[in-house]
CSV table of C-alpha atoms in Angstrom, one decimal:
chain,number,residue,atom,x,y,z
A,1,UNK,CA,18.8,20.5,-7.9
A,2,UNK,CA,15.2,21.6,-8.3
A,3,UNK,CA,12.9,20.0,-6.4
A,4,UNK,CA,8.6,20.3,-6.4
A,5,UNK,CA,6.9,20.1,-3.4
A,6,UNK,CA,3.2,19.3,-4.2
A,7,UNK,CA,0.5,20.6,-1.2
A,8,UNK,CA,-2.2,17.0,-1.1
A,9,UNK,CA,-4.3,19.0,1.0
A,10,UNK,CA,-7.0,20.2,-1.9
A,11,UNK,CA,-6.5,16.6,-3.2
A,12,UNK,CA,-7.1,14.8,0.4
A,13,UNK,CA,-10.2,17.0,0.7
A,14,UNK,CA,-11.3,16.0,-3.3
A,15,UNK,CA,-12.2,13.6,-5.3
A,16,UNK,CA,-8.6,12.1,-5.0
A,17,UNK,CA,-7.8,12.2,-8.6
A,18,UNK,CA,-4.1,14.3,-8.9
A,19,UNK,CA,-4.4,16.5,-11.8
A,20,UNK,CA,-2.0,17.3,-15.0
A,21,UNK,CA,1.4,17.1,-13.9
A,22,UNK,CA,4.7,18.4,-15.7
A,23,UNK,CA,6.7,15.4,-16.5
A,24,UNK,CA,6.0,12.3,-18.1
A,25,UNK,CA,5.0,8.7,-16.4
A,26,UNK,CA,8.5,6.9,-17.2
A,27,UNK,CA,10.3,10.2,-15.6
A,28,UNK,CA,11.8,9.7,-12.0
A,29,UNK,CA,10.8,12.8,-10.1
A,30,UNK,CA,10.7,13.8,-6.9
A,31,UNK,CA,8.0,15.5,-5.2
A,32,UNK,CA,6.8,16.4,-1.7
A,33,UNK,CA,10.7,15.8,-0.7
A,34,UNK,CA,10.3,18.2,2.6
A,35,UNK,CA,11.1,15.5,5.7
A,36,UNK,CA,7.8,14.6,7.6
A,37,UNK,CA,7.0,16.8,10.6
A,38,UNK,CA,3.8,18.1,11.4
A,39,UNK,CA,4.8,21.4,11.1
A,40,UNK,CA,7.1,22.1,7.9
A,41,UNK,CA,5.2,23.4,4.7
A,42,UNK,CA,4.6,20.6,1.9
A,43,UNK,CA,5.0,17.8,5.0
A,44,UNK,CA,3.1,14.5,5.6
A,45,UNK,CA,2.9,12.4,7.9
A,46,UNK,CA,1.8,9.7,5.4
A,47,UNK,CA,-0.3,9.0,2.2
A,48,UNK,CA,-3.2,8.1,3.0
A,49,UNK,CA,-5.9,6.6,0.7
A,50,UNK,CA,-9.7,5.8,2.0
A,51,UNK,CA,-11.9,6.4,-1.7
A,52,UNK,CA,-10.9,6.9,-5.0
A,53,UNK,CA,-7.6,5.5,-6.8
A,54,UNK,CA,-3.9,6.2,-6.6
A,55,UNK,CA,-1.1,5.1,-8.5
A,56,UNK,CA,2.0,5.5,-7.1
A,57,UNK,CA,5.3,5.3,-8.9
A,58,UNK,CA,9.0,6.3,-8.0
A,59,UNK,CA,8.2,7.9,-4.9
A,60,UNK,CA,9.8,8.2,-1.2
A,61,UNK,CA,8.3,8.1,1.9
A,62,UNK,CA,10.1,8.9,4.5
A,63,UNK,CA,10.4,9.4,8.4
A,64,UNK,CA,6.2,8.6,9.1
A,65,UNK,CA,5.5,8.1,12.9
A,66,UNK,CA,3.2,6.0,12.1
A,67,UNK,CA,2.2,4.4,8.6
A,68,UNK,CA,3.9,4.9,4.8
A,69,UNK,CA,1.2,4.3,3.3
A,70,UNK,CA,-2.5,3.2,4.0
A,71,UNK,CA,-5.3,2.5,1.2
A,72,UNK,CA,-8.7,2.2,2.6
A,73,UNK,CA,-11.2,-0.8,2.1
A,74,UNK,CA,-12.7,1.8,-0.4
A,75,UNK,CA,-9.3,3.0,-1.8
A,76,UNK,CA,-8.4,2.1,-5.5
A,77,UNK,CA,-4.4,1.2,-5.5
A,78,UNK,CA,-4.2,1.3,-9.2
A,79,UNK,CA,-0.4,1.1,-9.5
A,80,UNK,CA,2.6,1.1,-6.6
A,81,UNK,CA,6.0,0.1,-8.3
A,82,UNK,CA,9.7,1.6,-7.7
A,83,UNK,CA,8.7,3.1,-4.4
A,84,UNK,CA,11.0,3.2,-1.4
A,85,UNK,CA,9.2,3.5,2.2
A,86,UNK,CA,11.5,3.6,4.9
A,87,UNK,CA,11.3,5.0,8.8
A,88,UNK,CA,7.9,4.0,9.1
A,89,UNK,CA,5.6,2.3,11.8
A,90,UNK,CA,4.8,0.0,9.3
A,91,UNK,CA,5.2,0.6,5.2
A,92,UNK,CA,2.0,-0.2,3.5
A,93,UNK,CA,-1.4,-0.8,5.1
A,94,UNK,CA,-3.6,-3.1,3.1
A,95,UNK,CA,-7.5,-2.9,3.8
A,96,UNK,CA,-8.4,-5.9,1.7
A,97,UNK,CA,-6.8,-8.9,-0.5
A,98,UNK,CA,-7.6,-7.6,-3.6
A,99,UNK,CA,-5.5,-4.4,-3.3
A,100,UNK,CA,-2.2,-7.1,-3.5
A,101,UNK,CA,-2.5,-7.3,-7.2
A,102,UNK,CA,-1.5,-4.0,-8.4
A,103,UNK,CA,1.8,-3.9,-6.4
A,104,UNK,CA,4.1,-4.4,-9.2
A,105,UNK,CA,8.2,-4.5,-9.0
A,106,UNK,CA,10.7,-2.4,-7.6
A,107,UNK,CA,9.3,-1.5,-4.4
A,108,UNK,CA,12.0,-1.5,-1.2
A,109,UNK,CA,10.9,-1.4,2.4
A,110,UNK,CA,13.7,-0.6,4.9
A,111,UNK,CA,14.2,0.6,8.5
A,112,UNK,CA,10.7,0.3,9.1
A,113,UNK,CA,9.4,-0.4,13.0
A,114,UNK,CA,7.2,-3.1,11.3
A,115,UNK,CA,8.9,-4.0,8.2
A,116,UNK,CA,5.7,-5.7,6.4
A,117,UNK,CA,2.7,-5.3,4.0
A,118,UNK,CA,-0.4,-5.7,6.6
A,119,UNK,CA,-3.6,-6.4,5.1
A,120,UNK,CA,-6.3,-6.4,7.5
A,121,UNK,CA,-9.3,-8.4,5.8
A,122,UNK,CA,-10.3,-11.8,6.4
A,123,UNK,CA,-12.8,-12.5,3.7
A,124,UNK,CA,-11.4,-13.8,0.1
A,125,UNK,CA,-14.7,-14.4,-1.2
A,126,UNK,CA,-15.8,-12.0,-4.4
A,127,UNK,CA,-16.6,-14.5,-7.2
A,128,UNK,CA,-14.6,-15.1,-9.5
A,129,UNK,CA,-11.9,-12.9,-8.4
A,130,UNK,CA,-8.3,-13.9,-8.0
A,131,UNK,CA,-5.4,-12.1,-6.0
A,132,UNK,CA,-2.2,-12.8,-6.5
A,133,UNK,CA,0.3,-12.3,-4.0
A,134,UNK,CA,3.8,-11.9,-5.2
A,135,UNK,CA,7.4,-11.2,-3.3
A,136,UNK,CA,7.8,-8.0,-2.1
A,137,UNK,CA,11.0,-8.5,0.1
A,138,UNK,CA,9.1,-8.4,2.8
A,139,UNK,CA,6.4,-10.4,4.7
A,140,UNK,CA,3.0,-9.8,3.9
A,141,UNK,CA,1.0,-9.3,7.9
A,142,UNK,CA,-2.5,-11.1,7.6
A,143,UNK,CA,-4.0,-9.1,10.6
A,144,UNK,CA,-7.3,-11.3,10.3
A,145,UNK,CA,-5.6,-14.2,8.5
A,146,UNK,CA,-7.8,-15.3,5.3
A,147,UNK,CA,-10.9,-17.4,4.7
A,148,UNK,CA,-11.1,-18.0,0.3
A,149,UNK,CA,-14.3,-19.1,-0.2
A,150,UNK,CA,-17.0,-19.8,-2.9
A,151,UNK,CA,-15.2,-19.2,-6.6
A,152,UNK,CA,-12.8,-16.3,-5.4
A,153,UNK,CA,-8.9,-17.7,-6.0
A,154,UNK,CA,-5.8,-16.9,-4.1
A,155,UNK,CA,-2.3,-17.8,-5.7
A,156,UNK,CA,1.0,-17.4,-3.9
A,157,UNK,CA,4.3,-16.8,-6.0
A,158,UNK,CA,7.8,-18.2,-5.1
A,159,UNK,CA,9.3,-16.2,-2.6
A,160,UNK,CA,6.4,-14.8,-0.6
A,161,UNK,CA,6.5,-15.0,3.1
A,162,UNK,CA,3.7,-14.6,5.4
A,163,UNK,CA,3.4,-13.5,9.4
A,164,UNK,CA,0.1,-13.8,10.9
A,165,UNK,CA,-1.5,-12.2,13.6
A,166,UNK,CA,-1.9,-14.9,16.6
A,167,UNK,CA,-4.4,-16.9,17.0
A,168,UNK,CA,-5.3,-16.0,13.2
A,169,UNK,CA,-5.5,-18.9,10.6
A,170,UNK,CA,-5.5,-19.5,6.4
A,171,UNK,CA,-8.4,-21.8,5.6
A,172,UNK,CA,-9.6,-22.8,1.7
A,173,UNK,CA,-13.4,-24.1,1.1
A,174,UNK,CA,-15.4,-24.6,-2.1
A,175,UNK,CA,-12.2,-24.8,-4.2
């Protein structure tokens, strides 16, 4: 089987746009396939998002020390369906609310030290913007819990399960 192993490194140190790539969107491929170490060629530790966007679709993440997947409170998530992140710290590292509404179906979380979406904001509170949190499978971690204030609008599908941080609280005014 022929596998491509993509090098992020010029793309970590860009704009964080990933240029042309050789197989169409709906294709399954796999890439960057080398186990993590800090040593092999075409190995990371983890993806790592703090600007610009990402869409993420039929990959693997595997064997991280410490996250799968973090998008900064800059970071775009554009897209992040029919991943699988497994032997992690923790899988996916939220830096605000709104980044919960592109993370679309298909996803799977497994064997994971921390086996939960953490989101570490507290403030829900852009007008007129709604996030919509929907099941995953696993919990979603509210490091900071969440305050939805002025005209901003949180909604919570069936299924959806969430662990917060102690001492760390939900609370709802002006709607």
């Amino acid at each position: 089987e022929d596998k491509k192993i993509v090098d992020l490194t010029a793309w970590l140190a860009g704009d964080g746009i990933i240029g042309k790539i050789d197989h169409s969107p709906d294709e399954p491929v796999q890439e960057n396939v080398t186990d993590s170490t800090c040593y092999a060629e075409g190995s990371y530790e983890e993806v790592v998002l703090i600007y610009g966007k990402l869409s993420m679709k039929h990959c693997t993440v595997n064997g991280a020390t410490n996250y799968g997947v973090f998008v900064g409170q800059d970071g775009n998530l554009s897209a992040f369906e029919n991943n699988i992140v497994k032997n992690t710290k923790c899988p996916l590292i939220l830096s605000n609310h709104k980044q919960v509404n592109n993370l679309g179906t298909g996803n799977a979380y497994s064997n994971n030290t921390k086996n939960m979406i953490e989101v570490d904001n507290y403030w829900l509170d852009e007008d007129n913007l709604t996030v919509t949190y929907n099941n995953q499978g696993v919990p979603y971690y509210l490091t900071a819990g969440v305050h939805v204030d002025g005209t901003a609008a949180m909604n919570v599908n069936a299924g959806v399960e969430f662990v917060l941080a102690y001492d760390q609280n939900v609370s709802v005014t002006n709607n």
